Amino acid sequence: MELREKLEILADAAKYDASCASSGTEKRDSRDGGLGSTEGMGICHAYAPDGRCISLLKVLLTNACVFDCAYCINRASSNVRRARFSVREIVGLTLDFYRRNYIEGLFLSSGIIRSPDYTMEQIVRVARELREVHGFKGYIHLKTIPDADPALLAEAGRHADRLSINVELPQQSSLKTLAPEKDAGRIRVAMAGLRTRIEEAKEARAEAARPRVAMKGGPRAAAPRFAPAGQSTQMIVGADASTDATVLDTSTHLYGSYRLKRVYFSAYSPIPDASALLPPVAPPLVREHRLYQADWLLRFYGFTAPEIMAGGENGMLDLEVDPKLAWALKHRWMFPVDINRADREMLLRVPGLGAKTVDRVLSSRRVRSFRMADLARLRVSLRKVAPFITAIDHHPRAGLLDRQDLRAMLVPRDGLADRAAILPGGLMPRPVQLPLFAHA
């Protein structure tokens, strides 16, 4: 099979993997030798504090798999075209694409070829060859096989920036039904092992970075390197009957117990010749979107999973409005809050105020009182925040927060909400017709 044909098959098969963020790893560049970097100028660099997405060569080593997970298009019984890269081919593609500035790194996963150990060994060989033979310093994310020998996982962590192990489904019982060859217990044990190694490496680096006092015995040994961008996982949403509450509970446990960097959600996509155990239709994509918003509230806004779910019904998030707005609409007695006096924790709960905006508000109000125009300059949606805050020049209209139709006014209708009913007249943006021909 031609290399290009393999690439078409194996890149397409990898599209179901959602883990492509690259934040949090160490800085490396090749000006002192080697090839590549984890920062710098190039195509598709989009920097963000978390969850930034960079261009990666995202492929499978092979889409042939001895496992028969019902939800996976690459399962053993699936009638799809199969292909397999050799280690040399993946290494060559990565280097060639990097030199052409197409990519900044590699995301590599694989079906189970013969055994977990054999598969993991092949994945590690790719990373080892890139790092040790070609001096590749770009980003590498490896999907690990939980059943593989811990020594192989340890070597993977020495070469990769990030490691991930998919928990696959929110509930252990669902995994047992839909992927009987996978064991939730072994997945958790592997995650715990990675957590331990990652924390040990961090402590060693911190120790190595401390100023040295007079020491005897020669130079200090270099700190061990192990997956500096941490570990992540992915859950398929909608393949079983798990509610959003279950998904968020599982996420909370994973963050707390294994110190994961990210939990990714992937909406179940119906596959050809699917098992009768699976739903015939995909869940709405907006469900995946709401879960990502809820995940953001968990990690950066101080919400707990039960608080987030209080904005929904029957264990499911509200699909029409974002989780923070849904929560605020059900806790109206806590609003309006004074933008000039409220503490950070409360400001983070105001719909329309992001964490960065809140920090700017807190910093600015030390020297001056905030007006609505100041929020507008911070590009805050006045329509969204107006019912929930007071400012020097603004107080919500009497009874606005108690209106039964407040939610309906805030839900976009054909892309536009009822701004006239929410914002005072002075805050209504006046439509401006642009001239057809600009004068020089």
XYZ file of C-alpha atoms in Angstrom:
440
model
C 0.000 0.000 0.000
C 1.301 3.465 -0.863
C 2.379 5.687 1.987
C -0.148 8.353 1.022
C -2.971 5.808 1.091
C -1.907 4.656 4.553
C -1.852 8.246 5.707
C -5.387 8.839 4.445
C -6.694 5.794 6.301
C -4.801 6.247 9.552
C -5.222 10.005 9.832
C -8.959 9.592 9.251
C -9.110 6.844 11.882
C -7.450 9.164 14.418
C -10.077 11.900 14.086
C -12.070 10.423 16.969
C -9.261 11.268 19.395
C -9.939 14.694 20.875
C -6.738 15.189 22.841
C -4.660 17.665 20.900
C -3.940 20.441 23.386
C -0.291 21.129 24.023
C -0.275 23.525 26.951
C 1.901 23.056 29.972
C 4.948 21.395 28.559
C 8.518 22.589 28.921
C 10.146 25.035 26.496
C 12.606 23.598 24.023
C 14.213 24.909 20.889
C 16.760 23.576 18.469
C 19.083 26.554 18.165
C 21.683 24.576 20.084
C 21.153 21.496 17.944
C 18.468 19.064 16.963
C 15.237 19.793 15.137
C 12.011 21.527 16.121
C 10.757 23.378 19.142
C 7.747 23.622 21.387
C 7.343 27.324 20.794
C 8.287 29.957 18.291
C 6.935 31.201 15.018
C 5.218 29.013 12.489
C 1.813 28.102 11.216
C -1.239 27.709 13.430
C 0.342 28.852 16.700
C -2.575 29.817 18.912
C -1.440 30.568 22.442
C -3.893 30.347 25.306
C -3.450 29.718 29.018
C -5.100 26.327 28.712
C -6.467 24.078 26.022
C -4.537 25.683 23.199
C -4.629 23.685 20.022
C -1.596 23.486 17.792
C -1.048 21.684 14.531
C -0.101 18.086 15.082
C 0.356 15.103 12.860
C -2.421 13.051 14.432
C -2.357 9.458 13.244
C -2.710 5.890 14.373
C 0.161 3.468 14.103
C -2.484 1.039 12.862
C -6.266 0.802 12.808
C -6.114 -2.984 13.090
C -7.090 -4.031 16.593
C -7.501 -7.336 18.351
C -10.046 -5.802 20.736
C -13.715 -5.599 19.790
C -15.054 -2.528 21.611
C -18.615 -1.978 20.382
C -18.292 1.808 20.010
C -15.014 1.768 18.080
C -14.897 1.863 14.299
C -11.528 0.098 14.437
C -12.794 -2.866 16.453
C -11.774 -6.347 15.312
C -15.182 -7.119 13.767
C -15.467 -3.785 11.928
C -15.514 -3.954 8.145
C -13.106 -1.112 7.423
C -9.935 -0.891 5.383
C -6.884 -1.604 7.493
C -3.444 -0.108 7.293
C -0.302 0.009 9.374
C 2.675 2.307 9.453
C 6.132 1.076 10.198
C 8.111 2.958 12.827
C 10.398 4.290 10.102
C 7.430 5.626 8.112
C 5.932 7.564 11.026
C 9.297 9.009 11.971
C 9.899 10.046 8.363
C 6.463 11.638 8.006
C 6.856 13.575 11.245
C 10.241 14.964 10.245
C 9.152 15.772 6.692
C 5.975 17.547 7.797
C 7.860 19.470 10.448
C 10.488 20.675 7.993
C 7.682 21.872 5.704
C 6.162 23.767 8.632
C 2.930 21.773 8.390
C 3.030 20.596 11.976
C 4.545 21.356 15.341
C 4.409 17.893 16.794
C 3.075 14.367 16.757
C -0.006 12.801 18.298
C 0.283 9.025 18.086
C -2.237 6.384 19.046
C -2.828 2.844 17.889
C -5.104 -0.142 17.825
C -3.875 -3.135 19.790
C -1.708 -5.052 17.324
C -0.711 -8.321 18.980
C -0.627 -7.511 22.634
C -0.581 -4.356 24.769
C 3.181 -4.766 25.339
C 4.007 -5.165 21.650
C 1.854 -2.171 20.699
C 3.316 0.037 23.390
C 6.816 -0.990 22.398
C 6.165 0.152 18.814
C 4.753 3.489 20.000
C 7.764 4.044 22.256
C 10.146 3.189 19.417
C 8.700 6.043 17.353
C 9.211 8.571 20.138
C 12.651 7.245 21.039
C 13.849 7.418 17.454
C 12.545 10.946 17.016
C 14.214 12.159 20.189
C 17.464 10.204 20.293
C 18.294 9.600 16.645
C 16.940 12.794 15.055
C 17.066 15.199 17.995
C 13.394 16.107 17.531
C 12.366 18.719 20.104
C 8.803 19.278 18.965
C 5.725 18.283 20.906
C 4.890 14.591 21.283
C 1.654 13.239 22.711
C 1.413 9.463 23.068
C -1.709 7.459 23.772
C -0.610 4.727 26.122
C -1.915 1.203 26.525
C -2.930 0.678 30.170
C -2.183 -3.053 30.159
C 1.373 -2.541 28.922
C 4.445 -3.208 31.038
C 5.047 -0.271 33.441
C 8.638 -0.096 32.193
C 7.324 0.748 28.715
C 5.042 3.443 30.134
C 8.016 4.833 32.026
C 10.049 5.056 28.833
C 7.117 6.658 27.014
C 7.068 9.387 29.665
C 10.753 10.111 29.157
C 10.201 10.936 25.487
C 6.652 12.338 25.370
C 5.391 15.734 26.491
C 1.986 14.379 27.345
C 0.629 10.895 27.939
C -2.994 9.886 27.919
C -5.040 6.855 28.809
C -8.671 6.816 27.767
C -11.228 5.878 30.392
C -13.554 5.443 27.398
C -16.921 5.572 29.203
C -18.195 7.389 32.299
C -19.323 4.241 34.101
C -17.446 1.053 34.820
C -20.563 -1.021 34.116
C -20.857 0.508 30.639
C -17.238 -0.307 29.881
C -17.825 -3.884 30.934
C -20.786 -4.155 28.576
C -19.418 -2.322 25.538
C -15.684 -3.045 25.849
C -15.354 -6.293 27.832
C -11.650 -6.652 26.996
C -10.866 -3.396 28.781
C -10.659 -3.225 32.528
C -11.544 -0.008 34.345
C -9.460 -1.090 37.334
C -6.292 -1.536 35.269
C -6.890 1.817 33.570
C -7.040 3.538 36.964
C -3.924 1.685 38.181
C -2.031 2.852 35.097
C -3.237 6.426 35.668
C -2.098 6.296 39.279
C 1.336 5.060 38.167
C 1.670 7.942 35.712
C 0.606 10.424 38.362
C 3.301 9.169 40.717
C 6.029 9.405 38.084
C 4.893 12.861 36.945
C 4.922 14.206 40.507
C 8.306 12.658 41.262
C 9.761 14.291 38.160
C 8.266 17.665 39.132
C 9.723 17.458 42.619
C 13.112 16.511 41.230
C 13.044 19.469 38.812
C 12.053 21.833 41.588
C 14.902 20.516 43.720
C 17.357 20.893 40.859
C 16.226 24.486 40.272
C 16.959 25.589 43.835
C 20.040 27.792 44.244
C 22.981 25.706 45.167
C 24.788 26.390 48.390
C 28.326 25.112 48.658
C 28.111 21.475 47.782
C 30.629 18.742 47.783
C 30.677 15.817 45.460
C 30.595 17.459 42.034
C 27.748 18.782 39.887
C 24.180 17.884 40.657
C 22.599 15.219 38.420
C 20.069 16.400 35.825
C 16.453 16.106 36.936
C 14.598 13.192 35.351
C 12.120 14.088 32.646
C 8.659 12.545 32.617
C 5.678 13.859 30.628
C 6.048 17.534 31.646
C 2.633 18.385 30.136
C 0.992 15.767 32.374
C -1.626 13.199 31.490
C -5.110 13.465 30.053
C -7.997 11.196 29.193
C -11.074 11.043 27.004
C -14.659 9.941 27.567
C -17.183 9.045 24.908
C -20.474 10.792 25.589
C -23.780 9.413 24.402
C -22.724 5.820 23.754
C -24.359 4.678 26.987
C -27.136 5.972 29.207
C -24.857 8.015 31.478
C -26.191 11.438 32.354
C -24.192 14.661 32.296
C -24.136 14.500 36.102
C -22.370 11.135 35.895
C -19.907 12.474 33.343
C -19.039 15.476 35.535
C -18.803 13.346 38.685
C -16.363 11.048 36.913
C -14.389 14.061 35.675
C -14.190 15.497 39.184
C -12.873 12.192 40.493
C -10.281 11.949 37.724
C -9.005 15.474 38.330
C -8.841 14.939 42.073
C -7.403 11.443 42.189
C -5.006 11.426 39.240
C -4.240 15.147 38.777
C -5.191 15.031 35.118
C -4.502 18.082 32.972
C -7.619 17.617 30.909
C -10.630 15.374 30.523
C -11.826 15.456 26.920
C -15.319 14.610 25.796
C -16.112 13.035 22.479
C -19.724 12.824 21.354
C -20.538 9.296 20.258
C -20.711 9.003 16.497
C -22.749 6.128 15.003
C -20.512 3.760 13.089
C -21.257 1.317 10.241
C -22.526 -2.094 11.318
C -22.891 -0.836 14.859
C -23.762 -3.091 17.755
C -27.403 -3.218 18.851
C -26.133 -2.136 22.281
C -25.437 1.331 20.936
C -27.951 4.120 20.342
C -28.932 4.490 16.664
C -28.376 8.247 16.593
C -25.643 10.532 17.847
C -26.271 12.852 20.800
C -26.555 16.530 19.884
C -23.096 18.041 19.476
C -24.152 20.897 21.727
C -24.158 18.390 24.599
C -20.429 17.911 24.140
C -20.051 21.701 24.005
C -21.985 22.213 27.251
C -19.865 19.568 28.957
C -16.703 21.414 27.951
C -18.190 24.635 29.362
C -19.086 22.816 32.571
C -15.569 21.360 32.735
C -14.206 24.911 32.498
C -16.401 25.948 35.439
C -15.052 23.029 37.455
C -11.414 23.875 36.797
C -11.313 27.670 36.785
C -14.486 29.103 38.329
C -14.794 27.309 41.647
C -17.996 25.456 40.813
C -18.638 21.936 42.016
C -20.337 19.335 39.855
C -23.577 19.388 41.947
C -23.714 23.204 41.648
C -23.371 23.023 37.889
C -26.009 20.352 37.622
C -28.395 22.477 39.699
C -28.831 24.534 36.526
C -30.092 21.536 34.581
C -32.888 19.032 34.873
C -32.879 15.302 35.584
C -29.112 15.037 35.579
C -28.705 16.718 32.184
C -27.298 20.156 31.394
C -29.496 22.802 29.830
C -28.689 22.688 26.123
C -30.167 26.109 25.325
C -27.985 28.224 27.592
C -24.481 27.825 28.967
C -24.114 26.150 32.396
C -23.223 29.361 34.266
C -26.232 31.236 32.949
C -28.432 28.223 33.715
C -27.111 28.202 37.293
C -27.638 31.963 37.716
C -31.218 31.774 36.454
C -31.962 29.250 39.175
C -30.216 31.305 41.859
C -31.655 34.733 41.111
C -31.853 35.691 44.773
C -28.059 35.948 44.782
C -28.160 38.748 42.182
C -27.629 41.529 41.289
C -24.068 41.838 42.582
C -22.190 45.121 42.746
C -19.431 45.063 40.166
C -17.480 47.509 42.341
C -17.744 45.643 45.637
C -18.329 41.924 45.045
C -15.478 39.522 45.769
C -13.779 37.463 43.080
C -15.664 34.290 43.907
C -19.023 35.982 43.340
C -17.926 37.869 40.228
C -16.858 34.561 38.698
C -20.468 33.452 38.985
C -21.876 36.342 36.990
C -22.962 35.179 33.515
C -20.863 36.826 30.849
C -17.849 37.550 33.064
C -14.862 35.353 32.278
C -11.975 34.710 34.644
C -9.658 37.140 32.828
C -12.314 39.839 32.797
C -12.897 39.396 36.514
C -9.177 39.824 37.185
C -9.158 43.011 35.099
C -12.193 44.339 36.945
C -10.556 43.643 40.314
C -7.361 45.330 39.210
C -9.050 48.390 37.664
C -11.514 49.116 40.427
C -8.660 49.778 42.861
C -8.249 53.148 41.194
C -11.682 53.892 39.784
C -15.295 52.813 39.974
C -16.655 50.676 37.191
C -19.323 51.787 34.727
C -21.083 49.742 32.082
C -19.044 51.450 29.390
C -15.926 50.079 31.079
C -17.323 46.581 30.760
C -18.128 47.236 27.124
C -14.500 48.219 26.571
C -13.527 44.838 28.006
C -15.755 43.317 25.318
C -18.217 41.938 27.839
C -21.686 41.118 26.508
C -23.789 43.797 28.237
C -26.977 42.003 27.286
C -25.830 38.976 29.252
C -24.452 40.634 32.375
C -26.927 43.518 32.719
C -29.613 41.631 34.686
C -27.072 40.283 37.168
C -24.941 43.282 38.173
C -25.127 46.826 39.435
C -22.618 49.529 38.551
C -22.335 53.254 39.211
C -24.514 54.017 36.221
C -26.589 50.855 36.083
C -29.164 48.978 38.111
C -31.375 46.296 36.578
C -34.892 47.424 35.873
C -37.259 46.801 38.761
C -38.577 43.264 38.644
C -36.318 42.181 35.770
C -34.702 39.394 37.759
C -38.127 38.108 38.829
C -39.606 37.997 35.366
C -40.767 34.579 34.292
C -39.576 35.235 30.781
C -36.038 36.346 31.716
C -34.623 33.066 30.519
C -36.465 33.404 27.217
C -35.060 36.915 26.821
C -31.516 35.646 27.302
C -31.789 32.664 24.986
C -30.626 33.755 21.555
C -33.463 33.678 19.044
C -32.127 33.299 15.565
C -28.855 34.581 16.887
C -30.335 37.663 18.626
C -31.698 37.937 22.144
C -34.306 40.430 23.285
C -31.861 43.222 24.053
C -34.506 45.904 24.219
C -36.204 44.256 27.177
C -32.960 43.788 29.131
C -30.807 46.854 28.597
C -31.854 50.375 29.576
C -32.330 52.719 26.659
C -29.013 54.458 27.241
C -27.180 51.180 26.907
C -28.864 50.108 23.720
C -26.346 50.080 20.919
C -27.610 52.338 18.173
C -27.494 50.864 14.704
C -25.055 52.714 12.537
C -25.239 52.535 8.788
C -21.806 52.555 7.237
C -21.215 54.707 4.179
C -21.002 52.810 0.956
C -18.066 54.880 -0.211
C -15.436 56.134 2.200
C -14.064 59.608 1.577
C -10.347 59.859 1.300
